Amino acid sequence: MPRLTSLRAALAAATLPFAFAGVAAQAADLRSADIHPDDYPTVLAVRHMAEQVKQRSNGKLNIKVFSGAALGNENDSIEQVKLGALSMARVSSAAMHNICQTTRVPSLPFLFRSKEHLHKVLDSDIGEQILKSCEKAGFIGLAWYDSGSRSMYTRNKPIKTVADTKGMKIRVQQSDLSVAMVEALGGNATPMPMGEVYTSLKTGLVDAAENNFPSYESAHHYEVAKYYSLTEHTMTPEILLFSKRQWDKLSSDDQKLLRDAARESVPYMRKLWDEREGKSRAIVEKAGSQIIEPDKASFSAVMKPVYDKFVTTPEMKDLVARIQAVK
Ligand code: GTR
């Protein structure tokens, strides 16, 4: 099991990075995890941030990015960041839903009217508030990254209206909200890590999955599920996390340097993202994927139970109302 071996190696190395805590002048290796391959926009953006950080700290802060799930799946990385065994992780904010509940808000189905609306919200005090709310769970939220819209894709039968998802086994991210969303559609939600989706689609363990074009393409899901239906049901963003345990040992200058570089990597990432969305779509279409324009209104019409279940506290209600009010 290569994954276990790499996890063990990661844990073995875990005591090393912060050996520098008392000797702040020495160089420090900070490790950052991502499940995506080297050429994916999230990985490239963190590498870009790493270059900036290295330069500005005169080589003192050295972020090493481990791509391709080399350090395990998203839940493994989050656990290690919490423990302080890993400095950073770029994960989907859906992976934080059950840990830091306000991260559920930007995943609510059909909440954002457009990419511009999403950006305005994430760049505002609302985005900051959600990032900050993860601190008490042990995470410094450094930045939001784009992840486009997630849409449904199927092996056998194209999804044209919500009636088509009835009884379908649909893979979702490991989040209660993602499960509830598929249940609202009448499907059977099967949560599992991204690394298991290709085989599950191939063997028919699930009938469908949902993701943006770049993930559908880079994880080769298009080879085993060729009907891509533009349901665009959620715009769950990516989140860049730093371990609070490690953060608290850094000088305030280093903290600022990291925060600034993370923030500055956002426009860089957005540009890469836009390019990649187009490229990925072209690749899958060329390979024979059928892109379907479904009756989107039939999907948004059944989502009320998801809001009723998750938008329950005054804070969640306030966040949703403020997001809806952003013009
Ligand atoms: C992708 C996201 C990954 C992962 C994946 C999934 O869009 O970038 O971090 O969460 O979706 O569906 O598991």
Coordinates of C-alpha atoms and ligand atoms in Angstrom, one line a residue:
M1 CA 0.0 0.0 0.0
P2 CA 2.0 3.0 -1.2
R3 CA -0.3 5.4 0.6
L4 CA 0.3 3.9 4.0
T5 CA 4.1 3.9 3.4
S6 CA 4.0 7.6 2.5
L7 CA 1.8 8.3 5.5
R8 CA 4.3 6.6 7.7
A9 CA 7.1 8.5 6.1
A10 CA 5.2 11.7 6.7
L11 CA 4.6 10.9 10.3
A12 CA 8.2 10.0 10.8
A13 CA 9.3 13.4 9.4
A14 CA 6.7 15.1 11.5
T15 CA 8.9 16.0 14.3
L16 CA 11.5 17.6 12.1
P17 CA 10.0 20.8 10.6
F18 CA 9.4 22.5 13.8
A19 CA 12.7 21.7 15.4
F20 CA 13.5 25.3 14.3
A21 CA 10.9 26.7 16.7
G22 CA 13.5 27.8 19.2
V23 CA 16.0 28.8 16.7
A24 CA 14.0 31.1 14.5
A25 CA 17.0 32.3 12.6
Q26 CA 17.6 28.9 11.0
A27 CA 15.9 27.7 7.8
A28 CA 12.6 25.9 8.2
D29 CA 11.1 23.4 5.9
L30 CA 7.3 23.7 5.8
R31 CA 5.5 20.9 4.1
S32 CA 2.2 21.4 2.2
A33 CA -0.1 18.7 0.9
D34 CA -2.4 18.5 -2.1
I35 CA -4.2 15.6 -3.7
H36 CA -4.0 17.0 -7.2
P37 CA -1.2 16.4 -9.8
D38 CA 1.7 18.7 -10.4
D39 CA 0.1 20.7 -13.2
Y40 CA -3.2 21.4 -11.4
P41 CA -3.9 25.1 -10.6
T42 CA -4.0 24.6 -6.8
V43 CA -0.6 23.0 -6.8
L44 CA 0.9 25.6 -9.1
A45 CA -0.5 28.4 -6.9
V46 CA 1.0 27.0 -3.7
R47 CA 4.3 26.5 -5.5
H48 CA 4.1 30.2 -6.6
M49 CA 3.4 31.2 -3.0
A50 CA 6.4 29.1 -1.9
E51 CA 8.8 30.9 -4.3
Q52 CA 7.6 34.3 -3.0
V53 CA 8.0 33.2 0.6
K54 CA 11.4 31.8 0.0
Q55 CA 12.6 35.0 -1.7
R56 CA 11.1 37.3 0.9
S57 CA 12.4 35.4 3.8
N58 CA 15.9 35.1 2.2
G59 CA 15.6 31.4 2.1
K60 CA 14.5 31.0 5.7
L61 CA 11.0 29.7 5.0
N62 CA 11.0 26.9 2.5
I63 CA 7.6 25.5 1.6
K64 CA 7.8 22.0 0.0
V65 CA 4.6 21.1 -1.9
F66 CA 3.7 17.4 -1.9
S67 CA 1.3 16.8 -4.8
G68 CA -0.7 13.8 -6.0
A69 CA -1.9 12.7 -2.5
A70 CA 1.7 11.7 -1.6
L71 CA 0.9 12.5 2.0
G72 CA -2.5 10.8 2.0
N73 CA -6.1 11.9 1.2
E74 CA -7.6 15.2 2.2
N75 CA -8.9 13.9 5.6
D76 CA -5.4 12.5 6.4
S77 CA -3.8 15.9 5.6
I78 CA -6.3 17.8 7.6
E79 CA -5.7 15.6 10.6
Q80 CA -1.9 16.1 10.3
V81 CA -2.3 19.8 10.0
K82 CA -4.3 19.9 13.1
L83 CA -1.7 17.9 15.0
G84 CA 1.1 20.1 13.7
A85 CA 2.7 17.3 11.9
L86 CA 2.1 19.0 8.5
S87 CA 2.3 22.8 8.0
M88 CA -0.2 23.3 5.2
A89 CA -2.8 21.6 3.1
R90 CA -4.8 22.8 0.2
V91 CA -8.1 21.0 0.4
S92 CA -11.7 21.4 -0.8
S93 CA -13.6 23.4 1.8
A94 CA -16.1 20.5 1.8
A95 CA -13.4 18.5 3.6
M96 CA -13.8 21.0 6.4
H97 CA -17.6 21.0 6.6
N98 CA -17.8 18.7 9.6
I99 CA -14.8 20.3 11.4
C100 CA -15.6 24.0 11.0
Q101 CA -19.2 24.4 10.3
T102 CA -19.3 27.8 8.7
T103 CA -17.3 26.4 5.8
R104 CA -20.6 24.8 4.8
V105 CA -22.0 28.1 3.8
P106 CA -20.2 28.6 0.5
S107 CA -21.1 25.0 -0.5
L108 CA -24.8 25.6 -0.2
P109 CA -26.5 24.6 -3.5
F110 CA -27.3 27.4 -5.9
L111 CA -26.2 30.1 -3.4
F112 CA -24.0 32.1 -5.8
R113 CA -25.4 33.7 -8.9
S114 CA -22.0 33.8 -10.7
K115 CA -18.3 33.5 -10.4
E116 CA -18.2 37.2 -9.8
H117 CA -20.6 36.9 -6.9
L118 CA -18.5 34.1 -5.4
H119 CA -15.3 36.2 -5.7
K120 CA -16.9 39.3 -4.2
V121 CA -18.1 37.2 -1.2
L122 CA -14.8 35.3 -0.6
D123 CA -12.8 38.5 -0.9
S124 CA -15.0 40.4 1.6
D125 CA -15.3 40.3 5.4
I126 CA -17.7 37.3 4.9
G127 CA -14.9 35.2 3.4
E128 CA -12.5 36.4 6.2
Q129 CA -15.1 35.5 8.9
I130 CA -15.4 32.0 7.6
L131 CA -11.6 31.5 7.4
K132 CA -11.2 32.9 10.9
S133 CA -13.8 30.7 12.3
C134 CA -11.6 27.6 11.7
E135 CA -9.0 28.9 14.1
K136 CA -10.7 27.4 17.1
A137 CA -10.5 24.0 15.4
G138 CA -6.8 24.4 15.0
F139 CA -6.5 25.8 11.5
I140 CA -5.4 29.2 10.1
G141 CA -7.3 29.8 6.9
L142 CA -4.8 31.5 4.6
A143 CA -6.8 31.9 1.4
W144 CA -9.7 30.7 -0.7
Y145 CA -9.0 29.3 -4.2
D146 CA -11.3 28.8 -7.1
S147 CA -12.9 25.5 -7.9
G148 CA -15.5 26.5 -10.5
S149 CA -18.9 24.8 -10.4
R150 CA -19.5 21.2 -9.6
S151 CA -21.7 19.2 -12.0
M152 CA -22.9 15.6 -12.2
Y153 CA -21.5 13.0 -14.5
T154 CA -22.7 9.5 -15.1
R155 CA -21.7 6.2 -16.6
N156 CA -24.8 5.0 -18.3
K157 CA -27.6 7.4 -18.5
P158 CA -27.4 11.2 -19.1
I159 CA -28.9 13.4 -16.4
K160 CA -31.3 15.9 -18.0
T161 CA -33.7 16.7 -15.2
V162 CA -33.8 16.0 -11.5
A163 CA -36.0 13.0 -12.1
D164 CA -33.0 11.3 -13.7
T165 CA -31.1 11.2 -10.4
K166 CA -33.7 9.2 -8.6
G167 CA -32.2 6.1 -7.1
M168 CA -28.8 6.8 -8.6
K169 CA -25.7 5.9 -6.6
I170 CA -23.8 9.1 -6.6
R171 CA -20.3 9.6 -5.1
V172 CA -20.0 12.7 -3.0
Q173 CA -17.2 14.3 -0.9
Q174 CA -17.0 13.2 2.7
S175 CA -19.4 15.8 4.1
D176 CA -22.9 15.7 5.6
L177 CA -23.9 18.6 3.4
S178 CA -22.9 16.8 0.2
V179 CA -24.8 13.7 1.3
A180 CA -27.9 15.8 2.1
M181 CA -27.7 17.5 -1.3
V182 CA -27.8 14.2 -3.2
E183 CA -30.6 12.9 -0.9
A184 CA -32.6 16.0 -1.8
L185 CA -32.2 15.0 -5.4
G186 CA -33.5 11.6 -4.7
G187 CA -30.2 9.8 -5.2
N188 CA -28.2 7.5 -2.9
A189 CA -25.1 9.4 -1.7
T190 CA -21.9 7.4 -1.4
P191 CA -19.2 9.5 0.3
M192 CA -15.6 8.5 -0.4
P193 CA -12.2 10.1 -0.9
M194 CA -11.3 11.3 -4.4
G195 CA -8.7 8.6 -4.9
E196 CA -11.4 5.9 -5.0
V197 CA -13.7 7.5 -7.4
Y198 CA -12.2 6.3 -10.7
T199 CA -12.4 2.6 -9.7
S200 CA -15.8 3.0 -8.2
L201 CA -17.1 4.5 -11.4
K202 CA -15.3 1.9 -13.5
T203 CA -16.6 -1.1 -11.6
G204 CA -20.1 0.3 -11.2
L205 CA -19.9 0.7 -7.4
V206 CA -21.4 4.1 -8.2
D207 CA -23.4 5.3 -11.2
A208 CA -22.3 8.9 -11.0
A209 CA -20.1 11.5 -9.4
E210 CA -19.9 15.3 -9.4
N211 CA -17.0 17.6 -9.9
N212 CA -15.6 20.5 -11.9
F213 CA -14.1 20.1 -15.4
P214 CA -10.4 20.1 -14.2
S215 CA -11.0 17.3 -11.7
Y216 CA -13.2 15.3 -14.0
E217 CA -10.4 15.5 -16.6
S218 CA -7.2 15.2 -14.4
A219 CA -8.5 12.3 -12.4
H220 CA -9.6 10.6 -15.7
H221 CA -13.2 10.2 -14.6
Y222 CA -14.2 11.2 -18.1
E223 CA -12.9 7.8 -19.3
V224 CA -15.4 5.9 -17.2
A225 CA -18.3 8.4 -17.0
K226 CA -18.9 10.2 -20.3
Y227 CA -22.1 12.0 -19.7
Y228 CA -21.3 15.4 -18.1
S229 CA -24.4 17.3 -17.2
L230 CA -24.0 21.0 -16.4
T231 CA -26.0 21.0 -13.2
E232 CA -23.6 23.5 -11.6
H233 CA -25.2 22.8 -8.3
T234 CA -22.5 24.1 -6.0
M235 CA -19.4 26.3 -6.2
T236 CA -17.6 24.9 -3.2
P237 CA -14.3 26.7 -3.1
E238 CA -10.8 25.4 -2.2
I239 CA -9.2 26.4 1.0
L240 CA -5.5 26.8 2.0
L241 CA -4.9 25.8 5.6
F242 CA -2.0 26.4 7.9
S243 CA -1.5 24.4 11.1
K244 CA -2.3 26.6 14.1
R245 CA 0.1 24.7 16.2
Q246 CA 2.9 25.6 13.9
W247 CA 1.6 29.1 13.3
D248 CA 1.8 30.0 17.0
K249 CA 5.5 29.2 17.0
L250 CA 6.3 31.6 14.1
S251 CA 7.3 35.2 14.6
S252 CA 4.7 37.8 13.6
D253 CA 6.9 38.9 10.7
D254 CA 6.9 35.4 9.3
Q255 CA 3.2 35.1 9.8
K256 CA 2.6 38.3 7.9
L257 CA 4.9 37.2 5.1
L258 CA 3.0 33.9 4.8
R259 CA -0.4 35.6 4.9
D260 CA 0.6 38.2 2.3
A261 CA 2.1 35.6 -0.1
A262 CA -1.0 33.4 0.3
R263 CA -3.3 36.3 -0.5
E264 CA -1.2 37.3 -3.5
S265 CA -1.3 33.8 -4.9
V266 CA -5.1 34.1 -5.3
P267 CA -5.3 36.2 -8.5
Y268 CA -2.5 34.1 -9.9
M269 CA -4.5 31.0 -9.1
R270 CA -7.7 32.4 -10.6
K271 CA -6.0 33.1 -13.9
L272 CA -4.7 29.5 -14.0
W273 CA -8.1 28.2 -13.1
D274 CA -9.9 30.0 -15.9
E275 CA -7.4 28.7 -18.4
R276 CA -7.5 25.1 -17.0
E277 CA -11.3 25.0 -17.1
G278 CA -11.3 25.7 -20.8
K279 CA -8.5 23.2 -21.5
S280 CA -10.1 20.4 -19.5
R281 CA -13.4 20.9 -21.2
A282 CA -11.7 20.7 -24.6
I283 CA -9.8 17.5 -23.6
V284 CA -12.9 15.6 -22.4
E285 CA -15.0 16.7 -25.4
K286 CA -12.3 15.5 -27.7
A287 CA -12.2 12.2 -25.9
G288 CA -16.0 11.8 -26.5
S289 CA -17.7 13.1 -23.4
Q290 CA -21.1 14.5 -24.0
I291 CA -21.9 17.8 -22.4
I292 CA -25.5 18.1 -21.4
E293 CA -27.5 21.2 -20.6
P294 CA -30.0 20.0 -18.1
D295 CA -33.1 21.6 -16.7
K296 CA -31.2 23.4 -13.9
A297 CA -34.3 24.9 -12.3
S298 CA -35.5 21.3 -11.6
F299 CA -32.4 20.9 -9.4
S300 CA -32.5 24.2 -7.5
A301 CA -36.2 23.7 -6.8
V302 CA -35.6 20.7 -4.5
M303 CA -32.8 22.1 -2.4
K304 CA -34.8 23.6 0.4
P305 CA -34.3 20.7 2.8
V306 CA -30.5 21.3 2.6
Y307 CA -30.9 24.8 3.7
D308 CA -33.4 23.8 6.4
K309 CA -31.0 21.2 7.8
F310 CA -27.8 23.3 7.8
V311 CA -28.7 26.9 8.0
T312 CA -30.0 26.7 11.6
T313 CA -27.8 28.9 13.8
P314 CA -28.1 32.7 13.9
E315 CA -24.5 32.9 12.5
M316 CA -25.3 30.7 9.5
K317 CA -28.5 32.5 8.8
D318 CA -26.7 35.8 9.0
L319 CA -23.9 34.6 6.6
V320 CA -26.4 33.4 4.1
A321 CA -28.5 36.6 4.2
R322 CA -25.3 38.7 3.8
I323 CA -24.2 36.6 0.8
Q324 CA -27.5 36.9 -0.9
A325 CA -27.4 40.7 -0.3
V326 CA -24.0 41.0 -2.1
K327 CA -24.7 42.6 -5.5
Ligands
GTR1 C1 -12.0 18.6 -6.3 C2 -11.2 19.3 -5.2 C3 -10.4 18.3 -4.4 C4 -11.3 17.2 -3.9 C5 -12.2 16.6 -5.0 C6 -13.2 15.6 -4.5 O1 -12.7 19.6 -7.0 O2 -10.3 20.2 -5.8 O3 -9.8 18.9 -3.4 O4 -12.1 17.6 -2.8 O5 -12.9 17.7 -5.7 O6 -14.3 15.6 -5.1 O7 -12.9 14.9 -3.6

